[in-house]
Amino acid sequence: GAVVSQHPSRVICKSGTSVKIECRSLDFQATTMFWYRQFPKQSLMLMATSNEGSKATYEQGVEKDKFLINHASLTLSTLTVTSAHPEDSSFYICSATSGTGGANYGYTFGSGTRLTVV
Amino acid sequence: KQEVTQIPAALSVPEGENLVLNCSFTDSAIYNLQWFRQDPGKGLTSLLLIQSSQREQTSGRLNASLDKSSGRSTLYIAASQPGDSATYLCAVRPGGYNKLIFGAGTRLAVHP
């Protein structure tokens, strides 16, 4: 089955520094990748959608200059949290799909990254 | 705007019980509906995917139904086990969109 690898699983960084999270599709070409944020005991909030080779589309209220997304290949997307602050501490999850427009496909999720900014 | 609601928010049951988790959505124009499982501090594992033209899907002890016209889906877990303890998330893919809208989840605890 489709597998998405997300790295690192945990990261602690100092306030003001930047952190990069990687999301890789291991056995399929991910035409579209998604980045979510999840607060404790809450559901997933979609941050942005990225298509390979295009600029990411950010959801309303998400700062595109703080959360930089790159989807340079069909198997890799990265999320960089720039100038991180304690309020950016959260659980970040990526998702990928190989669907190119048809309705009959699902989404595969990575294992998530716990970011703690101190 | 599509909204997804899951009831109950939390559930604690003894091992062996048959369970019903509910999901409702406000806009029936969907491509599909997907049920996921999330263990604490982990990512999401897809359990069942139901296309808009389907009524139900089954996998082992899990059965999910979809009534698109009424905006409802049900996840049925037979003979629950402690290993089923997790948060179960329902998500719909709205028609015309390439993204998922999630419910807040049902936190399930199955005790021996």
GROMACS .gro file of C-alpha atoms in nm:
model
  230
    1GLY     CA    1   0.000   0.000   0.000
    2ALA     CA    2   0.086   0.366  -0.023
    3VAL     CA    3   0.339   0.481   0.236
    4VAL     CA    4   0.429   0.834   0.341
    5SER     CA    5   0.739   0.892   0.550
    6GLN     CA    6   0.768   1.204   0.764
    7HIS     CA    7   1.089   1.317   0.933
    8PRO     CA    8   1.180   1.407   1.201
    9SER     CA    9   0.924   1.258   1.438
   10ARG     CA   10   1.024   1.498   1.714
   11VAL     CA   11   1.221   1.820   1.716
   12ILE     CA   12   1.303   2.075   1.982
   13CYS     CA   13   1.435   2.411   1.872
   14LYS     CA   14   1.515   2.748   2.025
   15SER     CA   15   1.287   3.043   1.972
   16GLY     CA   16   1.388   3.242   1.664
   17THR     CA   17   1.540   2.952   1.473
   18SER     CA   18   1.395   2.771   1.170
   19VAL     CA   19   1.295   2.408   1.146
   20LYS     CA   20   1.245   2.195   0.834
   21ILE     CA   21   1.010   1.896   0.821
   22GLU     CA   22   1.024   1.649   0.533
   23CYS     CA   23   0.745   1.443   0.386
   24ARG     CA   24   0.820   1.169   0.134
   25SER     CA   25   0.598   0.935  -0.062
   26LEU     CA   26   0.790   0.608  -0.073
   27ASP     CA   27   0.609   0.397  -0.329
   28PHE     CA   28   0.399   0.635  -0.535
   29GLN     CA   29   0.421   0.971  -0.702
   30ALA     CA   30   0.245   1.234  -0.494
   31THR     CA   31   0.094   1.490  -0.727
   32THR     CA   32  -0.052   1.672  -0.431
   33MET     CA   33   0.070   1.700  -0.073
   34PHE     CA   34  -0.103   1.857   0.225
   35TRP     CA   35   0.021   1.995   0.553
   36TYR     CA   36  -0.190   1.986   0.867
   37ARG     CA   37  -0.150   2.115   1.217
   38GLN     CA   38  -0.307   1.948   1.518
   39PHE     CA   39  -0.347   2.093   1.865
   40PRO     CA   40  -0.385   1.862   2.167
   41LYS     CA   41  -0.712   1.671   2.164
   42GLN     CA   42  -0.829   1.859   1.858
   43SER     CA   43  -0.875   1.759   1.500
   44LEU     CA   44  -0.651   1.832   1.205
   45MET     CA   45  -0.644   2.181   1.062
   46LEU     CA   46  -0.540   2.205   0.697
   47MET     CA   47  -0.261   2.459   0.657
   48ALA     CA   48  -0.178   2.436   0.289
   49THR     CA   49  -0.199   2.230  -0.027
   50SER     CA   50   0.094   2.192  -0.262
   51ASN     CA   51   0.112   2.054  -0.612
   52GLU     CA   52   0.444   1.942  -0.752
   53GLY     CA   53   0.624   2.228  -0.918
   54SER     CA   54   0.370   2.491  -0.814
   55LYS     CA   55   0.339   2.736  -0.532
   56ALA     CA   56   0.147   2.613  -0.231
   57THR     CA   57  -0.208   2.726  -0.167
   58TYR     CA   58  -0.251   2.836   0.193
   59GLU     CA   59  -0.570   2.822   0.393
   60GLN     CA   60  -0.712   3.142   0.533
   61GLY     CA   61  -0.528   3.262   0.841
   62VAL     CA   62  -0.207   3.067   0.775
   63GLU     CA   63   0.101   3.286   0.741
   64LYS     CA   64   0.275   3.186   0.419
   65ASP     CA   65   0.595   3.368   0.516
   66LYS     CA   66   0.617   3.176   0.842
   67PHE     CA   67   0.529   2.834   0.704
   68LEU     CA   68   0.729   2.786   0.385
   69ILE     CA   69   0.628   2.489   0.174
   70ASN     CA   70   0.828   2.343  -0.110
   71HIS     CA   71   0.712   2.058  -0.334
   72ALA     CA   72   0.999   2.030  -0.576
   73SER     CA   73   0.950   1.668  -0.678
   74LEU     CA   74   0.675   1.411  -0.702
   75THR     CA   75   0.803   1.234  -0.390
   76LEU     CA   76   0.912   1.513  -0.155
   77SER     CA   77   0.753   1.812   0.013
   78THR     CA   78   0.906   2.018   0.291
   79LEU     CA   79   0.756   2.249   0.550
   80THR     CA   80   0.989   2.506   0.704
   81VAL     CA   81   0.874   2.688   1.015
   82THR     CA   82   1.069   3.013   1.008
   83SER     CA   83   1.160   3.220   1.313
   84ALA     CA   84   0.979   2.973   1.533
   85HIS     CA   85   0.809   3.087   1.853
   86PRO     CA   86   0.660   2.886   2.141
   87GLU     CA   87   0.310   2.932   1.997
   88ASP     CA   88   0.424   2.737   1.689
   89SER     CA   89   0.470   2.431   1.907
   90SER     CA   90   0.231   2.171   1.774
   91PHE     CA   91   0.193   1.840   1.596
   92TYR     CA   92   0.239   1.872   1.221
   93ILE     CA   93   0.120   1.600   0.982
   94CYS     CA   94   0.162   1.569   0.610
   95SER     CA   95  -0.057   1.383   0.365
   96ALA     CA   96  -0.016   1.284   0.004
   97THR     CA   97  -0.225   1.162  -0.283
   98SER     CA   98  -0.152   1.041  -0.631
   99GLY     CA   99  -0.492   1.140  -0.762
  100THR     CA  100  -0.486   1.387  -1.046
  101GLY     CA  101  -0.850   1.482  -1.061
  102GLY     CA  102  -1.056   1.172  -1.029
  103ALA     CA  103  -1.274   1.123  -0.726
  104ASN     CA  104  -1.184   0.765  -0.651
  105TYR     CA  105  -0.871   0.795  -0.444
  106GLY     CA  106  -0.785   0.837  -0.080
  107TYR     CA  107  -0.516   1.016   0.111
  108THR     CA  108  -0.216   0.869   0.291
  109PHE     CA  109  -0.076   1.034   0.601
  110GLY     CA  110   0.269   1.056   0.750
  111SER     CA  111   0.342   0.971   1.112
  112GLY     CA  112   0.361   1.333   1.221
  113THR     CA  113   0.622   1.565   1.372
  114ARG     CA  114   0.605   1.696   1.727
  115LEU     CA  115   0.760   2.043   1.727
  116THR     CA  116   0.850   2.206   2.056
  117VAL     CA  117   0.987   2.558   2.056
  118VAL     CA  118   1.163   2.662   2.376
  119LYS     CA  119  -1.917   2.554   0.403
  120GLN     CA  120  -1.878   2.186   0.477
  121GLU     CA  121  -1.872   2.094   0.845
  122VAL     CA  122  -1.814   1.750   0.992
  123THR     CA  123  -1.938   1.648   1.335
  124GLN     CA  124  -1.859   1.332   1.527
  125ILE     CA  125  -2.059   1.190   1.814
  126PRO     CA  126  -1.975   1.090   2.079
  127ALA     CA  127  -1.660   1.287   2.154
  128ALA     CA  128  -1.541   1.014   2.388
  129LEU     CA  129  -1.641   0.659   2.465
  130SER     CA  130  -1.524   0.410   2.727
  131VAL     CA  131  -1.646   0.051   2.705
  132PRO     CA  132  -1.557  -0.293   2.834
  133GLU     CA  133  -1.390  -0.536   2.601
  134GLY     CA  134  -1.621  -0.737   2.375
  135GLU     CA  135  -1.887  -0.474   2.314
  136ASN     CA  136  -2.009  -0.381   1.968
  137LEU     CA  137  -1.965  -0.010   1.906
  138VAL     CA  138  -2.118   0.255   1.684
  139LEU     CA  139  -1.939   0.579   1.606
  140ASN     CA  140  -2.131   0.850   1.427
  141CYS     CA  141  -2.025   1.111   1.173
  142SER     CA  142  -2.244   1.374   1.011
  143PHE     CA  143  -2.166   1.632   0.743
  144THR     CA  144  -2.360   1.938   0.634
  145ASP     CA  145  -2.315   1.928   0.255
  146SER     CA  146  -2.407   1.607   0.074
  147ALA     CA  147  -2.199   1.698  -0.231
  148ILE     CA  148  -1.899   1.482  -0.152
  149TYR     CA  149  -1.664   1.262  -0.352
  150ASN     CA  150  -1.599   1.021  -0.069
  151LEU     CA  151  -1.574   0.974   0.304
  152GLN     CA  152  -1.280   0.822   0.487
  153TRP     CA  153  -1.244   0.683   0.839
  154PHE     CA  154  -0.905   0.704   1.008
  155ARG     CA  155  -0.752   0.582   1.330
  156GLN     CA  156  -0.499   0.790   1.524
  157ASP     CA  157  -0.298   0.659   1.815
  158PRO     CA  158  -0.162   0.914   2.067
  159GLY     CA  159   0.124   1.115   1.920
  160LYS     CA  160   0.105   0.932   1.590
  161GLY     CA  161  -0.013   0.994   1.238
  162LEU     CA  162  -0.332   0.871   1.077
  163THR     CA  163  -0.403   0.521   0.956
  164SER     CA  164  -0.675   0.485   0.694
  165LEU     CA  165  -0.938   0.232   0.793
  166LEU     CA  166  -1.208   0.255   0.529
  167LEU     CA  167  -1.280   0.468   0.223
  168ILE     CA  168  -1.637   0.491   0.095
  169GLN     CA  169  -1.706   0.644  -0.244
  170SER     CA  170  -2.013   0.864  -0.279
  171SER     CA  171  -2.183   0.597  -0.489
  172GLN     CA  172  -2.130   0.328  -0.225
  173ARG     CA  173  -2.342   0.245   0.076
  174GLU     CA  174  -2.087   0.062   0.290
  175GLN     CA  175  -1.740  -0.083   0.317
  176THR     CA  176  -1.612  -0.362   0.539
  177SER     CA  177  -1.269  -0.458   0.667
  178GLY     CA  178  -1.240  -0.729   0.929
  179ARG     CA  179  -1.433  -0.622   1.238
  180LEU     CA  180  -1.500  -0.279   1.093
  181ASN     CA  181  -1.799  -0.178   0.887
  182ALA     CA  182  -1.868   0.174   0.768
  183SER     CA  183  -2.192   0.290   0.611
  184LEU     CA  184  -2.270   0.604   0.418
  185ASP     CA  185  -2.604   0.778   0.368
  186LYS     CA  186  -2.503   1.070   0.152
  187SER     CA  187  -2.850   1.220   0.119
  188SER     CA  188  -2.889   1.255   0.494
  189GLY     CA  189  -2.525   1.347   0.549
  190ARG     CA  190  -2.440   1.060   0.780
  191SER     CA  191  -2.184   0.786   0.817
  192THR     CA  192  -2.150   0.521   1.084
  193LEU     CA  193  -1.845   0.319   1.183
  194TYR     CA  194  -1.937  -0.011   1.343
  195ILE     CA  195  -1.671  -0.196   1.544
  196ALA     CA  196  -1.758  -0.553   1.632
  197ALA     CA  197  -1.630  -0.732   1.941
  198SER     CA  198  -1.412  -0.446   2.060
  199GLN     CA  199  -1.064  -0.514   2.196
  200PRO     CA  200  -0.824  -0.307   2.411
  201GLY     CA  201  -0.608  -0.267   2.100
  202ASP     CA  202  -0.893  -0.072   1.939
  203SER     CA  203  -0.833   0.212   2.186
  204ALA     CA  204  -0.750   0.520   1.979
  205THR     CA  205  -0.908   0.831   1.832
  206TYR     CA  206  -1.127   0.768   1.528
  207LEU     CA  207  -1.154   1.047   1.276
  208CYS     CA  208  -1.408   1.089   1.000
  209ALA     CA  209  -1.320   1.302   0.697
  210VAL     CA  210  -1.508   1.396   0.382
  211ARG     CA  211  -1.372   1.505   0.049
  212PRO     CA  212  -1.605   1.779  -0.077
  213GLY     CA  213  -1.714   1.761  -0.437
  214GLY     CA  214  -1.492   1.971  -0.660
  215TYR     CA  215  -1.212   1.993  -0.405
  216ASN     CA  216  -0.889   1.804  -0.356
  217LYS     CA  217  -0.875   1.810   0.024
  218LEU     CA  218  -1.031   1.655   0.332
  219ILE     CA  219  -1.251   1.813   0.595
  220PHE     CA  220  -1.213   1.641   0.932
  221GLY     CA  221  -1.440   1.593   1.227
  222ALA     CA  222  -1.305   1.642   1.577
  223GLY     CA  223  -1.286   1.269   1.637
  224THR     CA  224  -1.415   1.014   1.887
  225ARG     CA  225  -1.168   0.906   2.158
  226LEU     CA  226  -1.231   0.540   2.227
  227ALA     CA  227  -1.106   0.351   2.530
  228VAL     CA  228  -1.169  -0.024   2.549
  229HIS     CA  229  -1.081  -0.169   2.888
  230PRO     CA  230  -1.021  -0.535   2.969
   0.00000   0.00000   0.00000
